[in-house]
Amino acid sequence: MAASALPPLPPQLKSIQHHLRTAQELDKREPVVAYYCRLYAMQTGMKIDSKTPECRKFLSKLMDQLEAMKKQFGDNEAITQEIVGSAHVENYALKMFLYADNEDRAGQFHKNMIKSFYTASLLIDVLTVFGELSEENAQHRKYARWKAAYIHNCLKNGETPQPGPIGLEGERKKRGRLLSMVEQLNHHHPSSSSTYEANNIPTSNYTGVHIPPGAHAPANTPAEVPHNTGEVRLTPEDFARAQKYCKYAGSALQYEDVSTAVQNLQKALKLLITGRE
């Protein structure tokens, strides 16, 4: 990237360090996602502290990087059109989530799947650049962060993690271990970008987080779409939402993710036929 390197990260902006590191890791293979990671870091950093000299200097350099990327990828509609960019980032985040979730449910526990869970949660953070998170994505983020912390702690202690969702309610021992593990991870400092990055994981009790198999992914069998029994008057907002779903479908097809493409096309079709989502 043409822009100059960033100065040291001020302590006040520590909460955005993993989003910036993720951007660096994705610069070559996913520059669009890297761009929005930096944009999220920029917007978040501005809210935290844009007045002290060290923060202002850092954010100014980060802005230079964003401008350089915008010029470099100015012909990419995922950069110029937020609706396309949002679909691109969301599909990549869910792709990482699904990889980690499939490994987890198959009992394949390793550092890459832990990192994928945590990175997926960071990328869902990035989706807030485009507006409020959907309830589904908020649940994905909570589950991914909890899973990353839980599996990391099990492997560290030489224990075998339990695959898939775990009901924590009423299980004092597991809840206590989870809290202890999160506290340990809050003090964990990775030695390189290839290791699991677990700073700033919330110390919440992730009780009642239940995602059954396949709940995060669209069904393989197309859902039945109601037929239009009368004239439906669509608003400009309806057309915009239908266009959004079509964009999501197009982005999913770039990853050969047929099921996600089908799901979004079904949503667009239902909206156009019934006027309801």
PDB file of N, CA, C and O in Angstrom, residues 207-256:
ATOM      1  N   THR A 207     -24.459 -16.810  28.921  1.00  0.00           N
ATOM      2  CA  THR A 207     -25.460 -17.814  29.258  1.00  0.00           C
ATOM      3  C   THR A 207     -26.618 -17.697  28.279  1.00  0.00           C
ATOM      4  O   THR A 207     -26.959 -16.616  27.824  1.00  0.00           O
ATOM      5  N   GLY A 208     -27.187 -18.821  27.985  1.00  0.00           N
ATOM      6  CA  GLY A 208     -28.352 -18.805  27.116  1.00  0.00           C
ATOM      7  C   GLY A 208     -28.030 -18.580  25.664  1.00  0.00           C
ATOM      8  O   GLY A 208     -28.907 -18.269  24.875  1.00  0.00           O
ATOM      9  N   VAL A 209     -26.754 -18.722  25.270  1.00  0.00           N
ATOM     10  CA  VAL A 209     -26.402 -18.563  23.864  1.00  0.00           C
ATOM     11  C   VAL A 209     -26.527 -19.930  23.217  1.00  0.00           C
ATOM     12  O   VAL A 209     -25.688 -20.791  23.416  1.00  0.00           O
ATOM     13  N   HIS A 210     -27.587 -20.143  22.481  1.00  0.00           N
ATOM     14  CA  HIS A 210     -27.834 -21.452  21.873  1.00  0.00           C
ATOM     15  C   HIS A 210     -28.001 -21.283  20.371  1.00  0.00           C
ATOM     16  O   HIS A 210     -28.960 -20.673  19.914  1.00  0.00           O
ATOM     17  N   ILE A 211     -27.058 -21.794  19.598  1.00  0.00           N
ATOM     18  CA  ILE A 211     -27.175 -21.764  18.144  1.00  0.00           C
ATOM     19  C   ILE A 211     -27.175 -23.213  17.673  1.00  0.00           C
ATOM     20  O   ILE A 211     -26.129 -23.856  17.629  1.00  0.00           O
ATOM     21  N   PRO A 212     -28.323 -23.763  17.372  1.00  0.00           N
ATOM     22  CA  PRO A 212     -28.391 -25.158  16.948  1.00  0.00           C
ATOM     23  C   PRO A 212     -27.713 -25.350  15.606  1.00  0.00           C
ATOM     24  O   PRO A 212     -27.508 -24.387  14.869  1.00  0.00           O
ATOM     25  N   PRO A 213     -27.326 -26.587  15.279  1.00  0.00           N
ATOM     26  CA  PRO A 213     -26.659 -26.838  13.996  1.00  0.00           C
ATOM     27  C   PRO A 213     -27.457 -26.283  12.831  1.00  0.00           C
ATOM     28  O   PRO A 213     -28.647 -26.532  12.701  1.00  0.00           O
ATOM     29  N   GLY A 214     -26.779 -25.496  12.004  1.00  0.00           N
ATOM     30  CA  GLY A 214     -27.398 -24.963  10.804  1.00  0.00           C
ATOM     31  C   GLY A 214     -28.193 -23.692  11.018  1.00  0.00           C
ATOM     32  O   GLY A 214     -28.667 -23.104  10.057  1.00  0.00           O
ATOM     33  N   ALA A 215     -28.324 -23.230  12.286  1.00  0.00           N
ATOM     34  CA  ALA A 215     -29.156 -22.051  12.531  1.00  0.00           C
ATOM     35  C   ALA A 215     -28.544 -20.790  11.937  1.00  0.00           C
ATOM     36  O   ALA A 215     -29.247 -19.842  11.639  1.00  0.00           O
ATOM     37  N   HIS A 216     -27.212 -20.807  11.803  1.00  0.00           N
ATOM     38  CA  HIS A 216     -26.537 -19.633  11.272  1.00  0.00           C
ATOM     39  C   HIS A 216     -26.476 -19.664   9.759  1.00  0.00           C
ATOM     40  O   HIS A 216     -26.067 -18.702   9.129  1.00  0.00           O
ATOM     41  N   ALA A 217     -26.817 -20.782   9.171  1.00  0.00           N
ATOM     42  CA  ALA A 217     -26.699 -20.937   7.720  1.00  0.00           C
ATOM     43  C   ALA A 217     -28.070 -21.173   7.111  1.00  0.00           C
ATOM     44  O   ALA A 217     -28.978 -21.694   7.771  1.00  0.00           O
ATOM     45  N   PRO A 218     -28.270 -20.789   5.866  1.00  0.00           N
ATOM     46  CA  PRO A 218     -29.562 -21.012   5.218  1.00  0.00           C
ATOM     47  C   PRO A 218     -29.833 -22.488   4.992  1.00  0.00           C
ATOM     48  O   PRO A 218     -28.913 -23.284   4.863  1.00  0.00           O
ATOM     49  N   ALA A 219     -31.089 -22.827   4.957  1.00  0.00           N
ATOM     50  CA  ALA A 219     -31.459 -24.218   4.706  1.00  0.00           C
ATOM     51  C   ALA A 219     -31.132 -24.596   3.276  1.00  0.00           C
ATOM     52  O   ALA A 219     -31.105 -23.760   2.383  1.00  0.00           O
ATOM     53  N   ASN A 220     -30.868 -25.878   3.062  1.00  0.00           N
ATOM     54  CA  ASN A 220     -30.556 -26.346   1.709  1.00  0.00           C
ATOM     55  C   ASN A 220     -31.800 -26.377   0.834  1.00  0.00           C
ATOM     56  O   ASN A 220     -31.735 -26.241  -0.374  1.00  0.00           O
ATOM     57  N   THR A 221     -32.945 -26.592   1.480  1.00  0.00           N
ATOM     58  CA  THR A 221     -34.190 -26.648   0.716  1.00  0.00           C
ATOM     59  C   THR A 221     -34.807 -25.265   0.634  1.00  0.00           C
ATOM     60  O   THR A 221     -35.039 -24.633   1.658  1.00  0.00           O
ATOM     61  N   PRO A 222     -35.052 -24.760  -0.575  1.00  0.00           N
ATOM     62  CA  PRO A 222     -35.626 -23.415  -0.706  1.00  0.00           C
ATOM     63  C   PRO A 222     -36.939 -23.301   0.046  1.00  0.00           C
ATOM     64  O   PRO A 222     -37.774 -24.207   0.029  1.00  0.00           O
ATOM     65  N   ALA A 223     -37.097 -22.185   0.736  1.00  0.00           N
ATOM     66  CA  ALA A 223     -38.343 -21.953   1.461  1.00  0.00           C
ATOM     67  C   ALA A 223     -39.453 -21.625   0.471  1.00  0.00           C
ATOM     68  O   ALA A 223     -39.218 -21.081  -0.599  1.00  0.00           O
ATOM     69  N   GLU A 224     -40.659 -21.955   0.864  1.00  0.00           N
ATOM     70  CA  GLU A 224     -41.798 -21.659   0.004  1.00  0.00           C
ATOM     71  C   GLU A 224     -42.054 -20.162  -0.016  1.00  0.00           C
ATOM     72  O   GLU A 224     -42.107 -19.510   1.022  1.00  0.00           O
ATOM     73  N   VAL A 225     -42.183 -19.592  -1.201  1.00  0.00           N
ATOM     74  CA  VAL A 225     -42.432 -18.160  -1.344  1.00  0.00           C
ATOM     75  C   VAL A 225     -43.907 -17.945  -1.612  1.00  0.00           C
ATOM     76  O   VAL A 225     -44.459 -18.500  -2.564  1.00  0.00           O
ATOM     77  N   PRO A 226     -44.590 -17.167  -0.772  1.00  0.00           N
ATOM     78  CA  PRO A 226     -46.029 -16.941  -0.972  1.00  0.00           C
ATOM     79  C   PRO A 226     -46.301 -16.286  -2.327  1.00  0.00           C
ATOM     80  O   PRO A 226     -45.539 -15.452  -2.782  1.00  0.00           O
ATOM     81  N   HIS A 227     -47.395 -16.671  -2.946  1.00  0.00           N
ATOM     82  CA  HIS A 227     -47.775 -16.072  -4.217  1.00  0.00           C
ATOM     83  C   HIS A 227     -48.515 -14.761  -3.979  1.00  0.00           C
ATOM     84  O   HIS A 227     -49.204 -14.589  -2.972  1.00  0.00           O
ATOM     85  N   ASN A 228     -48.371 -13.870  -4.891  1.00  0.00           N
ATOM     86  CA  ASN A 228     -49.032 -12.570  -4.785  1.00  0.00           C
ATOM     87  C   ASN A 228     -50.506 -12.729  -5.167  1.00  0.00           C
ATOM     88  O   ASN A 228     -50.823 -13.044  -6.301  1.00  0.00           O
ATOM     89  N   THR A 229     -51.389 -12.533  -4.183  1.00  0.00           N
ATOM     90  CA  THR A 229     -52.819 -12.717  -4.445  1.00  0.00           C
ATOM     91  C   THR A 229     -53.504 -11.406  -4.801  1.00  0.00           C
ATOM     92  O   THR A 229     -54.691 -11.377  -5.074  1.00  0.00           O
ATOM     93  N   GLY A 230     -52.781 -10.324  -4.784  1.00  0.00           N
ATOM     94  CA  GLY A 230     -53.364  -9.029  -5.130  1.00  0.00           C
ATOM     95  C   GLY A 230     -52.274  -8.042  -5.438  1.00  0.00           C
ATOM     96  O   GLY A 230     -51.109  -8.356  -5.348  1.00  0.00           O
ATOM     97  N   GLU A 231     -52.713  -6.869  -5.824  1.00  0.00           N
ATOM     98  CA  GLU A 231     -51.695  -5.871  -6.156  1.00  0.00           C
ATOM     99  C   GLU A 231     -51.016  -5.356  -4.903  1.00  0.00           C
ATOM    100  O   GLU A 231     -51.664  -4.942  -3.943  1.00  0.00           O
ATOM    101  N   VAL A 232     -49.679  -5.369  -4.906  1.00  0.00           N
ATOM    102  CA  VAL A 232     -48.898  -4.901  -3.771  1.00  0.00           C
ATOM    103  C   VAL A 232     -48.185  -3.623  -4.166  1.00  0.00           C
ATOM    104  O   VAL A 232     -47.523  -3.562  -5.207  1.00  0.00           O
ATOM    105  N   ARG A 233     -48.337  -2.595  -3.358  1.00  0.00           N
ATOM    106  CA  ARG A 233     -47.669  -1.327  -3.634  1.00  0.00           C
ATOM    107  C   ARG A 233     -46.350  -1.290  -2.874  1.00  0.00           C
ATOM    108  O   ARG A 233     -46.323  -1.307  -1.654  1.00  0.00           O
ATOM    109  N   LEU A 234     -45.269  -1.255  -3.615  1.00  0.00           N
ATOM    110  CA  LEU A 234     -43.943  -1.252  -3.016  1.00  0.00           C
ATOM    111  C   LEU A 234     -43.438   0.179  -2.873  1.00  0.00           C
ATOM    112  O   LEU A 234     -43.612   0.999  -3.777  1.00  0.00           O
ATOM    113  N   THR A 235     -42.806   0.443  -1.744  1.00  0.00           N
ATOM    114  CA  THR A 235     -42.236   1.764  -1.490  1.00  0.00           C
ATOM    115  C   THR A 235     -40.806   1.806  -2.028  1.00  0.00           C
ATOM    116  O   THR A 235     -40.207   0.756  -2.313  1.00  0.00           O
ATOM    117  N   PRO A 236     -40.229   2.990  -2.166  1.00  0.00           N
ATOM    118  CA  PRO A 236     -38.806   3.073  -2.560  1.00  0.00           C
ATOM    119  C   PRO A 236     -37.901   2.304  -1.604  1.00  0.00           C
ATOM    120  O   PRO A 236     -36.896   1.722  -2.030  1.00  0.00           O
ATOM    121  N   GLU A 237     -38.282   2.286  -0.313  1.00  0.00           N
ATOM    122  CA  GLU A 237     -37.486   1.531   0.657  1.00  0.00           C
ATOM    123  C   GLU A 237     -37.555   0.032   0.392  1.00  0.00           C
ATOM    124  O   GLU A 237     -36.568  -0.696   0.566  1.00  0.00           O
ATOM    125  N   ASP A 238     -38.728  -0.447  -0.046  1.00  0.00           N
ATOM    126  CA  ASP A 238     -38.860  -1.864  -0.389  1.00  0.00           C
ATOM    127  C   ASP A 238     -37.933  -2.231  -1.547  1.00  0.00           C
ATOM    128  O   ASP A 238     -37.267  -3.269  -1.527  1.00  0.00           O
ATOM    129  N   PHE A 239     -37.922  -1.377  -2.571  1.00  0.00           N
ATOM    130  CA  PHE A 239     -37.046  -1.639  -3.717  1.00  0.00           C
ATOM    131  C   PHE A 239     -35.574  -1.620  -3.295  1.00  0.00           C
ATOM    132  O   PHE A 239     -34.769  -2.418  -3.776  1.00  0.00           O
ATOM    133  N   ALA A 240     -35.230  -0.700  -2.400  1.00  0.00           N
ATOM    134  CA  ALA A 240     -33.838  -0.614  -1.932  1.00  0.00           C
ATOM    135  C   ALA A 240     -33.449  -1.869  -1.168  1.00  0.00           C
ATOM    136  O   ALA A 240     -32.339  -2.397  -1.346  1.00  0.00           O
ATOM    137  N   ARG A 241     -34.378  -2.380  -0.341  1.00  0.00           N
ATOM    138  CA  ARG A 241     -34.075  -3.609   0.412  1.00  0.00           C
ATOM    139  C   ARG A 241     -33.965  -4.805  -0.520  1.00  0.00           C
ATOM    140  O   ARG A 241     -33.096  -5.664  -0.347  1.00  0.00           O
ATOM    141  N   ALA A 242     -34.832  -4.872  -1.519  1.00  0.00           N
ATOM    142  CA  ALA A 242     -34.753  -5.973  -2.481  1.00  0.00           C
ATOM    143  C   ALA A 242     -33.434  -5.919  -3.239  1.00  0.00           C
ATOM    144  O   ALA A 242     -32.792  -6.954  -3.491  1.00  0.00           O
ATOM    145  N   GLN A 243     -33.025  -4.704  -3.606  1.00  0.00           N
ATOM    146  CA  GLN A 243     -31.743  -4.551  -4.294  1.00  0.00           C
ATOM    147  C   GLN A 243     -30.593  -4.994  -3.392  1.00  0.00           C
ATOM    148  O   GLN A 243     -29.640  -5.637  -3.853  1.00  0.00           O
ATOM    149  N   LYS A 244     -30.701  -4.687  -2.086  1.00  0.00           N
ATOM    150  CA  LYS A 244     -29.664  -5.088  -1.133  1.00  0.00           C
ATOM    151  C   LYS A 244     -29.528  -6.611  -1.101  1.00  0.00           C
ATOM    152  O   LYS A 244     -28.423  -7.148  -1.151  1.00  0.00           O
ATOM    153  N   TYR A 245     -30.675  -7.309  -1.047  1.00  0.00           N
ATOM    154  CA  TYR A 245     -30.615  -8.769  -1.018  1.00  0.00           C
ATOM    155  C   TYR A 245     -30.004  -9.334  -2.305  1.00  0.00           C
ATOM    156  O   TYR A 245     -29.270 -10.328  -2.277  1.00  0.00           O
ATOM    157  N   CYS A 246     -30.306  -8.714  -3.427  1.00  0.00           N
ATOM    158  CA  CYS A 246     -29.721  -9.167  -4.693  1.00  0.00           C
ATOM    159  C   CYS A 246     -28.214  -8.939  -4.710  1.00  0.00           C
ATOM    160  O   CYS A 246     -27.451  -9.764  -5.228  1.00  0.00           O
ATOM    161  N   LYS A 247     -27.783  -7.830  -4.126  1.00  0.00           N
ATOM    162  CA  LYS A 247     -26.345  -7.560  -4.036  1.00  0.00           C
ATOM    163  C   LYS A 247     -25.673  -8.602  -3.148  1.00  0.00           C
ATOM    164  O   LYS A 247     -24.588  -9.098  -3.453  1.00  0.00           O
ATOM    165  N   TYR A 248     -26.337  -8.930  -2.019  1.00  0.00           N
ATOM    166  CA  TYR A 248     -25.798  -9.952  -1.126  1.00  0.00           C
ATOM    167  C   TYR A 248     -25.652 -11.282  -1.869  1.00  0.00           C
ATOM    168  O   TYR A 248     -24.657 -11.994  -1.720  1.00  0.00           O
ATOM    169  N   ALA A 249     -26.662 -11.603  -2.669  1.00  0.00           N
ATOM    170  CA  ALA A 249     -26.629 -12.860  -3.426  1.00  0.00           C
ATOM    171  C   ALA A 249     -25.470 -12.853  -4.414  1.00  0.00           C
ATOM    172  O   ALA A 249     -24.748 -13.848  -4.553  1.00  0.00           O
ATOM    173  N   GLY A 250     -25.283 -11.731  -5.107  1.00  0.00           N
ATOM    174  CA  GLY A 250     -24.179 -11.637  -6.062  1.00  0.00           C
ATOM    175  C   GLY A 250     -22.832 -11.786  -5.392  1.00  0.00           C
ATOM    176  O   GLY A 250     -21.924 -12.460  -5.905  1.00  0.00           O
ATOM    177  N   SER A 251     -22.689 -11.169  -4.214  1.00  0.00           N
ATOM    178  CA  SER A 251     -21.433 -11.282  -3.479  1.00  0.00           C
ATOM    179  C   SER A 251     -21.201 -12.716  -3.012  1.00  0.00           C
ATOM    180  O   SER A 251     -20.086 -13.232  -3.068  1.00  0.00           O
ATOM    181  N   ALA A 252     -22.261 -13.381  -2.566  1.00  0.00           N
ATOM    182  CA  ALA A 252     -22.135 -14.780  -2.122  1.00  0.00           C
ATOM    183  C   ALA A 252     -21.679 -15.687  -3.259  1.00  0.00           C
ATOM    184  O   ALA A 252     -20.882 -16.609  -3.060  1.00  0.00           O
ATOM    185  N   LEU A 253     -22.175 -15.408  -4.472  1.00  0.00           N
ATOM    186  CA  LEU A 253     -21.791 -16.232  -5.614  1.00  0.00           C
ATOM    187  C   LEU A 253     -20.317 -16.084  -5.955  1.00  0.00           C
ATOM    188  O   LEU A 253     -19.700 -16.992  -6.529  1.00  0.00           O
ATOM    189  N   GLN A 254     -19.732 -14.925  -5.599  1.00  0.00           N
ATOM    190  CA  GLN A 254     -18.296 -14.755  -5.820  1.00  0.00           C
ATOM    191  C   GLN A 254     -17.498 -15.780  -5.022  1.00  0.00           C
ATOM    192  O   GLN A 254     -16.393 -16.152  -5.405  1.00  0.00           O
ATOM    193  N   TYR A 255     -18.074 -16.212  -3.884  1.00  0.00           N
ATOM    194  CA  TYR A 255     -17.422 -17.222  -3.053  1.00  0.00           C
ATOM    195  C   TYR A 255     -17.982 -18.622  -3.314  1.00  0.00           C
ATOM    196  O   TYR A 255     -17.724 -19.551  -2.562  1.00  0.00           O
ATOM    197  N   GLU A 256     -18.784 -18.741  -4.379  1.00  0.00           N
ATOM    198  CA  GLU A 256     -19.422 -20.007  -4.738  1.00  0.00           C
ATOM    199  C   GLU A 256     -20.289 -20.524  -3.586  1.00  0.00           C
ATOM    200  O   GLU A 256     -20.439 -21.723  -3.380  1.00  0.00           O
TER     201      GLU A 256
END
